[in-house]
Amino acid sequence: MAPKWRELADRFAEQIKGGQYPPGAQLPQIRELVEAGEGSKETVHKAYKALEAEGLVTSTRGHGTVVRPRAALKRLGIARYDKAKWRDGDEVAFIADRVASGRAYKRNEQTQTVSRVEADSLVAEGLGVPVGSEVYARARLVKEGVQPTHTLTSYYKPEHVEGTRIVDPTPGPAGRGGGYRVLYDAGYEIDHMREALFARIPTADEVQLLQLPAGEPVVELHRTTYTADGTVVEFAVGVHAASRFAWEYDFKVPDSAEDRKGQE
C-alpha cells in the first residue's frame, strides 16, 4: 500500500494532467489541505515535493505551488538574428522568440546591469584579449511575465561600445534594434557567429534567480559574434531554464565535397 503522501501526489498529478489545474494555476496551500483532513503538514509537503520532482509544479516562496506551463517557449536558432528584425525593425532576440511562439512581451521584461569588469579566462578567450583586461559586461535577466526564463551577459571591448547605448543601464533593449543595431550604427555590422550549448546542474544562485524547481538543469549558451573581417564584437554567456525553451534550428545542409569541386 502506497504511503498517504504518494496517494495525494498521484491524485493531484491526475487532476493536473486532466486539466483540472491548468498551467499557471496555484494548488491549495498546505495549511488548507491539512485543515481539510488530507494529512499532516509533512504528508502534504512530501506530496508537493514529489510533484515538483516530477516536473508538474514549481514551488517558490511568495508564489506557492503552481502548475508548470506545458508549452515551452520557442527558442529560434539562426532566424532570431535575422538582420531585418533588428536593423530594419525592433525585434531583438528575446522578442523574436516571443513573436515566433505567439506569446506576449514587454520591453521592460529584460532588465540589465552594465559594469566594467576584469575579463576572466573564459571571457578573455571569447573576446581575444588578455586575462584581466577591462571589458564591459552587460548582464540581463529576462522574464515572461513574472517568471524568469534566462540570463544573458554580453561582454564587449571598451573601444567598440564606449559612449553608446549599450553601456546605458536603462532596463530593456539598448534602444530600437537593441545591441546589434548599436554596433551596426557604430560601424561594426555583425556577419557571423558561433554558438555552443551544453546542459549542467545550476548553481544555488541560479536556482534562486531563475526560480528553478528541484532537479531542473540549465542550458548554458556561449555566443561569439564577428564582423565580416573576423573582428569579435561580442562574447555572451546565457543561462536558460531547460524546461522553458524548445531550441529550434533551420539551416541548409552543407556538402563539403561539392564545395571542394567548385574550388578546383
PDB file of N, CA and C in Angstrom, residues 1-51:
ATOM      1  N   MET A   1       0.852  -1.200   0.000  1.00  0.00           N
ATOM      2  CA  MET A   1       0.000   0.000   0.000  1.00  0.00           C
ATOM      3  C   MET A   1       0.888   1.249   0.000  1.00  0.00           C
ATOM      4  N   ALA A   2       0.578   2.188  -0.897  1.00  0.00           N
ATOM      5  CA  ALA A   2       1.387   3.393  -1.012  1.00  0.00           C
ATOM      6  C   ALA A   2       1.166   4.302   0.188  1.00  0.00           C
ATOM      7  N   PRO A   3       2.194   5.018   0.610  1.00  0.00           N
ATOM      8  CA  PRO A   3       2.026   5.956   1.718  1.00  0.00           C
ATOM      9  C   PRO A   3       1.046   7.066   1.337  1.00  0.00           C
ATOM     10  N   LYS A   4       0.502   7.730   2.345  1.00  0.00           N
ATOM     11  CA  LYS A   4      -0.547   8.716   2.094  1.00  0.00           C
ATOM     12  C   LYS A   4      -0.054   9.872   1.226  1.00  0.00           C
ATOM     13  N   TRP A   5       1.196  10.283   1.408  1.00  0.00           N
ATOM     14  CA  TRP A   5       1.700  11.398   0.609  1.00  0.00           C
ATOM     15  C   TRP A   5       1.767  11.033  -0.870  1.00  0.00           C
ATOM     16  N   ARG A   6       2.061   9.734  -1.149  1.00  0.00           N
ATOM     17  CA  ARG A   6       2.126   9.281  -2.533  1.00  0.00           C
ATOM     18  C   ARG A   6       0.730   9.263  -3.165  1.00  0.00           C
ATOM     19  N   GLU A   7      -0.264   8.812  -2.384  1.00  0.00           N
ATOM     20  CA  GLU A   7      -1.637   8.804  -2.874  1.00  0.00           C
ATOM     21  C   GLU A   7      -2.108  10.226  -3.186  1.00  0.00           C
ATOM     22  N   LEU A   8      -1.749  11.162  -2.296  1.00  0.00           N
ATOM     23  CA  LEU A   8      -2.138  12.558  -2.512  1.00  0.00           C
ATOM     24  C   LEU A   8      -1.447  13.126  -3.747  1.00  0.00           C
ATOM     25  N   ALA A   9      -0.154  12.824  -3.909  1.00  0.00           N
ATOM     26  CA  ALA A   9       0.586  13.296  -5.080  1.00  0.00           C
ATOM     27  C   ALA A   9      -0.007  12.726  -6.359  1.00  0.00           C
ATOM     28  N   ASP A  10      -0.345  11.446  -6.363  1.00  0.00           N
ATOM     29  CA  ASP A  10      -0.922  10.809  -7.553  1.00  0.00           C
ATOM     30  C   ASP A  10      -2.267  11.429  -7.914  1.00  0.00           C
ATOM     31  N   ARG A  11      -3.056  11.767  -6.897  1.00  0.00           N
ATOM     32  CA  ARG A  11      -4.363  12.368  -7.163  1.00  0.00           C
ATOM     33  C   ARG A  11      -4.199  13.747  -7.805  1.00  0.00           C
ATOM     34  N   PHE A  12      -3.275  14.547  -7.276  1.00  0.00           N
ATOM     35  CA  PHE A  12      -3.038  15.863  -7.860  1.00  0.00           C
ATOM     36  C   PHE A  12      -2.457  15.726  -9.272  1.00  0.00           C
ATOM     37  N   ALA A  13      -1.586  14.744  -9.476  1.00  0.00           N
ATOM     38  CA  ALA A  13      -0.990  14.540 -10.797  1.00  0.00           C
ATOM     39  C   ALA A  13      -2.075  14.253 -11.833  1.00  0.00           C
ATOM     40  N   GLU A  14      -3.037  13.410 -11.484  1.00  0.00           N
ATOM     41  CA  GLU A  14      -4.143  13.101 -12.395  1.00  0.00           C
ATOM     42  C   GLU A  14      -4.973  14.345 -12.690  1.00  0.00           C
ATOM     43  N   GLN A  15      -5.215  15.146 -11.651  1.00  0.00           N
ATOM     44  CA  GLN A  15      -6.006  16.358 -11.841  1.00  0.00           C
ATOM     45  C   GLN A  15      -5.270  17.371 -12.728  1.00  0.00           C
ATOM     46  N   ILE A  16      -3.958  17.468 -12.554  1.00  0.00           N
ATOM     47  CA  ILE A  16      -3.169  18.387 -13.380  1.00  0.00           C
ATOM     48  C   ILE A  16      -3.176  17.926 -14.832  1.00  0.00           C
ATOM     49  N   LYS A  17      -2.907  16.643 -15.055  1.00  0.00           N
ATOM     50  CA  LYS A  17      -2.871  16.111 -16.413  1.00  0.00           C
ATOM     51  C   LYS A  17      -4.249  16.136 -17.073  1.00  0.00           C
ATOM     52  N   GLY A  18      -5.288  16.060 -16.243  1.00  0.00           N
ATOM     53  CA  GLY A  18      -6.649  16.098 -16.782  1.00  0.00           C
ATOM     54  C   GLY A  18      -7.174  17.503 -17.008  1.00  0.00           C
ATOM     55  N   GLY A  19      -6.407  18.501 -16.652  1.00  0.00           N
ATOM     56  CA  GLY A  19      -6.803  19.878 -16.897  1.00  0.00           C
ATOM     57  C   GLY A  19      -7.568  20.546 -15.791  1.00  0.00           C
ATOM     58  N   GLN A  20      -7.780  19.844 -14.681  1.00  0.00           N
ATOM     59  CA  GLN A  20      -8.499  20.456 -13.574  1.00  0.00           C
ATOM     60  C   GLN A  20      -7.703  21.617 -12.981  1.00  0.00           C
ATOM     61  N   TYR A  21      -6.377  21.465 -13.002  1.00  0.00           N
ATOM     62  CA  TYR A  21      -5.473  22.553 -12.631  1.00  0.00           C
ATOM     63  C   TYR A  21      -4.664  22.911 -13.874  1.00  0.00           C
ATOM     64  N   PRO A  22      -5.062  23.961 -14.599  1.00  0.00           N
ATOM     65  CA  PRO A  22      -4.351  24.321 -15.832  1.00  0.00           C
ATOM     66  C   PRO A  22      -2.990  24.955 -15.546  1.00  0.00           C
ATOM     67  N   PRO A  23      -2.138  25.093 -16.562  1.00  0.00           N
ATOM     68  CA  PRO A  23      -0.846  25.742 -16.370  1.00  0.00           C
ATOM     69  C   PRO A  23      -1.004  27.120 -15.740  1.00  0.00           C
ATOM     70  N   GLY A  24      -0.206  27.382 -14.738  1.00  0.00           N
ATOM     71  CA  GLY A  24      -0.264  28.663 -14.046  1.00  0.00           C
ATOM     72  C   GLY A  24      -1.182  28.676 -12.842  1.00  0.00           C
ATOM     73  N   ALA A  25      -2.028  27.623 -12.706  1.00  0.00           N
ATOM     74  CA  ALA A  25      -2.940  27.565 -11.565  1.00  0.00           C
ATOM     75  C   ALA A  25      -2.175  27.239 -10.292  1.00  0.00           C
ATOM     76  N   GLN A  26      -2.621  27.805  -9.207  1.00  0.00           N
ATOM     77  CA  GLN A  26      -1.973  27.558  -7.920  1.00  0.00           C
ATOM     78  C   GLN A  26      -2.694  26.437  -7.183  1.00  0.00           C
ATOM     79  N   LEU A  27      -1.938  25.475  -6.667  1.00  0.00           N
ATOM     80  CA  LEU A  27      -2.522  24.409  -5.871  1.00  0.00           C
ATOM     81  C   LEU A  27      -2.885  24.955  -4.483  1.00  0.00           C
ATOM     82  N   PRO A  28      -3.775  24.273  -3.783  1.00  0.00           N
ATOM     83  CA  PRO A  28      -4.149  24.748  -2.453  1.00  0.00           C
ATOM     84  C   PRO A  28      -2.938  24.876  -1.539  1.00  0.00           C
ATOM     85  N   GLN A  29      -3.011  25.827  -0.639  1.00  0.00           N
ATOM     86  CA  GLN A  29      -1.957  25.990   0.352  1.00  0.00           C
ATOM     87  C   GLN A  29      -1.887  24.739   1.229  1.00  0.00           C
ATOM     88  N   ILE A  30      -0.697  24.418   1.709  1.00  0.00           N
ATOM     89  CA  ILE A  30      -0.528  23.241   2.569  1.00  0.00           C
ATOM     90  C   ILE A  30      -1.463  23.320   3.772  1.00  0.00           C
ATOM     91  N   ARG A  31      -1.565  24.512   4.339  1.00  0.00           N
ATOM     92  CA  ARG A  31      -2.423  24.695   5.515  1.00  0.00           C
ATOM     93  C   ARG A  31      -3.875  24.321   5.198  1.00  0.00           C
ATOM     94  N   GLU A  32      -4.336  24.701   4.000  1.00  0.00           N
ATOM     95  CA  GLU A  32      -5.717  24.417   3.606  1.00  0.00           C
ATOM     96  C   GLU A  32      -5.970  22.912   3.520  1.00  0.00           C
ATOM     97  N   LEU A  33      -4.988  22.176   2.962  1.00  0.00           N
ATOM     98  CA  LEU A  33      -5.153  20.733   2.825  1.00  0.00           C
ATOM     99  C   LEU A  33      -5.104  20.036   4.184  1.00  0.00           C
ATOM    100  N   VAL A  34      -4.266  20.539   5.064  1.00  0.00           N
ATOM    101  CA  VAL A  34      -4.192  19.964   6.413  1.00  0.00           C
ATOM    102  C   VAL A  34      -5.536  20.151   7.112  1.00  0.00           C
ATOM    103  N   GLU A  35      -6.085  21.373   7.009  1.00  0.00           N
ATOM    104  CA  GLU A  35      -7.373  21.664   7.650  1.00  0.00           C
ATOM    105  C   GLU A  35      -8.511  20.861   7.029  1.00  0.00           C
ATOM    106  N   ALA A  36      -8.358  20.479   5.733  1.00  0.00           N
ATOM    107  CA  ALA A  36      -9.390  19.701   5.048  1.00  0.00           C
ATOM    108  C   ALA A  36      -9.263  18.205   5.329  1.00  0.00           C
ATOM    109  N   GLY A  37      -8.265  17.821   6.128  1.00  0.00           N
ATOM    110  CA  GLY A  37      -8.105  16.427   6.508  1.00  0.00           C
ATOM    111  C   GLY A  37      -7.351  15.572   5.509  1.00  0.00           C
ATOM    112  N   GLU A  38      -6.561  16.215   4.640  1.00  0.00           N
ATOM    113  CA  GLU A  38      -5.806  15.463   3.637  1.00  0.00           C
ATOM    114  C   GLU A  38      -4.531  14.846   4.205  1.00  0.00           C
ATOM    115  N   GLY A  39      -4.195  15.177   5.427  1.00  0.00           N
ATOM    116  CA  GLY A  39      -2.994  14.628   6.037  1.00  0.00           C
ATOM    117  C   GLY A  39      -2.278  15.681   6.847  1.00  0.00           C
ATOM    118  N   SER A  40      -1.165  15.291   7.408  1.00  0.00           N
ATOM    119  CA  SER A  40      -0.371  16.225   8.202  1.00  0.00           C
ATOM    120  C   SER A  40       0.382  17.187   7.288  1.00  0.00           C
ATOM    121  N   LYS A  41       0.989  18.192   7.900  1.00  0.00           N
ATOM    122  CA  LYS A  41       1.793  19.149   7.137  1.00  0.00           C
ATOM    123  C   LYS A  41       2.922  18.426   6.412  1.00  0.00           C
ATOM    124  N   GLU A  42       3.536  17.461   7.072  1.00  0.00           N
ATOM    125  CA  GLU A  42       4.623  16.694   6.466  1.00  0.00           C
ATOM    126  C   GLU A  42       4.124  15.880   5.273  1.00  0.00           C
ATOM    127  N   THR A  43       2.938  15.291   5.395  1.00  0.00           N
ATOM    128  CA  THR A  43       2.374  14.489   4.311  1.00  0.00           C
ATOM    129  C   THR A  43       2.146  15.340   3.068  1.00  0.00           C
ATOM    130  N   VAL A  44       1.515  16.493   3.239  1.00  0.00           N
ATOM    131  CA  VAL A  44       1.227  17.377   2.108  1.00  0.00           C
ATOM    132  C   VAL A  44       2.522  17.912   1.506  1.00  0.00           C
ATOM    133  N   HIS A  45       3.458  18.266   2.378  1.00  0.00           N
ATOM    134  CA  HIS A  45       4.746  18.785   1.898  1.00  0.00           C
ATOM    135  C   HIS A  45       5.447  17.737   1.028  1.00  0.00           C
ATOM    136  N   LYS A  46       5.456  16.477   1.460  1.00  0.00           N
ATOM    137  CA  LYS A  46       6.083  15.405   0.679  1.00  0.00           C
ATOM    138  C   LYS A  46       5.374  15.213  -0.656  1.00  0.00           C
ATOM    139  N   ALA A  47       4.045  15.326  -0.656  1.00  0.00           N
ATOM    140  CA  ALA A  47       3.280  15.170  -1.897  1.00  0.00           C
ATOM    141  C   ALA A  47       3.645  16.267  -2.891  1.00  0.00           C
ATOM    142  N   TYR A  48       3.729  17.497  -2.414  1.00  0.00           N
ATOM    143  CA  TYR A  48       4.076  18.618  -3.287  1.00  0.00           C
ATOM    144  C   TYR A  48       5.511  18.500  -3.789  1.00  0.00           C
ATOM    145  N   LYS A  49       6.409  18.037  -2.932  1.00  0.00           N
ATOM    146  CA  LYS A  49       7.798  17.850  -3.356  1.00  0.00           C
ATOM    147  C   LYS A  49       7.889  16.771  -4.435  1.00  0.00           C
ATOM    148  N   ALA A  50       7.049  15.739  -4.339  1.00  0.00           N
ATOM    149  CA  ALA A  50       7.031  14.692  -5.356  1.00  0.00           C
ATOM    150  C   ALA A  50       6.534  15.246  -6.682  1.00  0.00           C
ATOM    151  N   LEU A  51       5.513  16.073  -6.653  1.00  0.00           N
ATOM    152  CA  LEU A  51       5.000  16.694  -7.881  1.00  0.00           C
ATOM    153  C   LEU A  51       6.050  17.601  -8.509  1.00  0.00           C
TER     154      LEU A  51
END
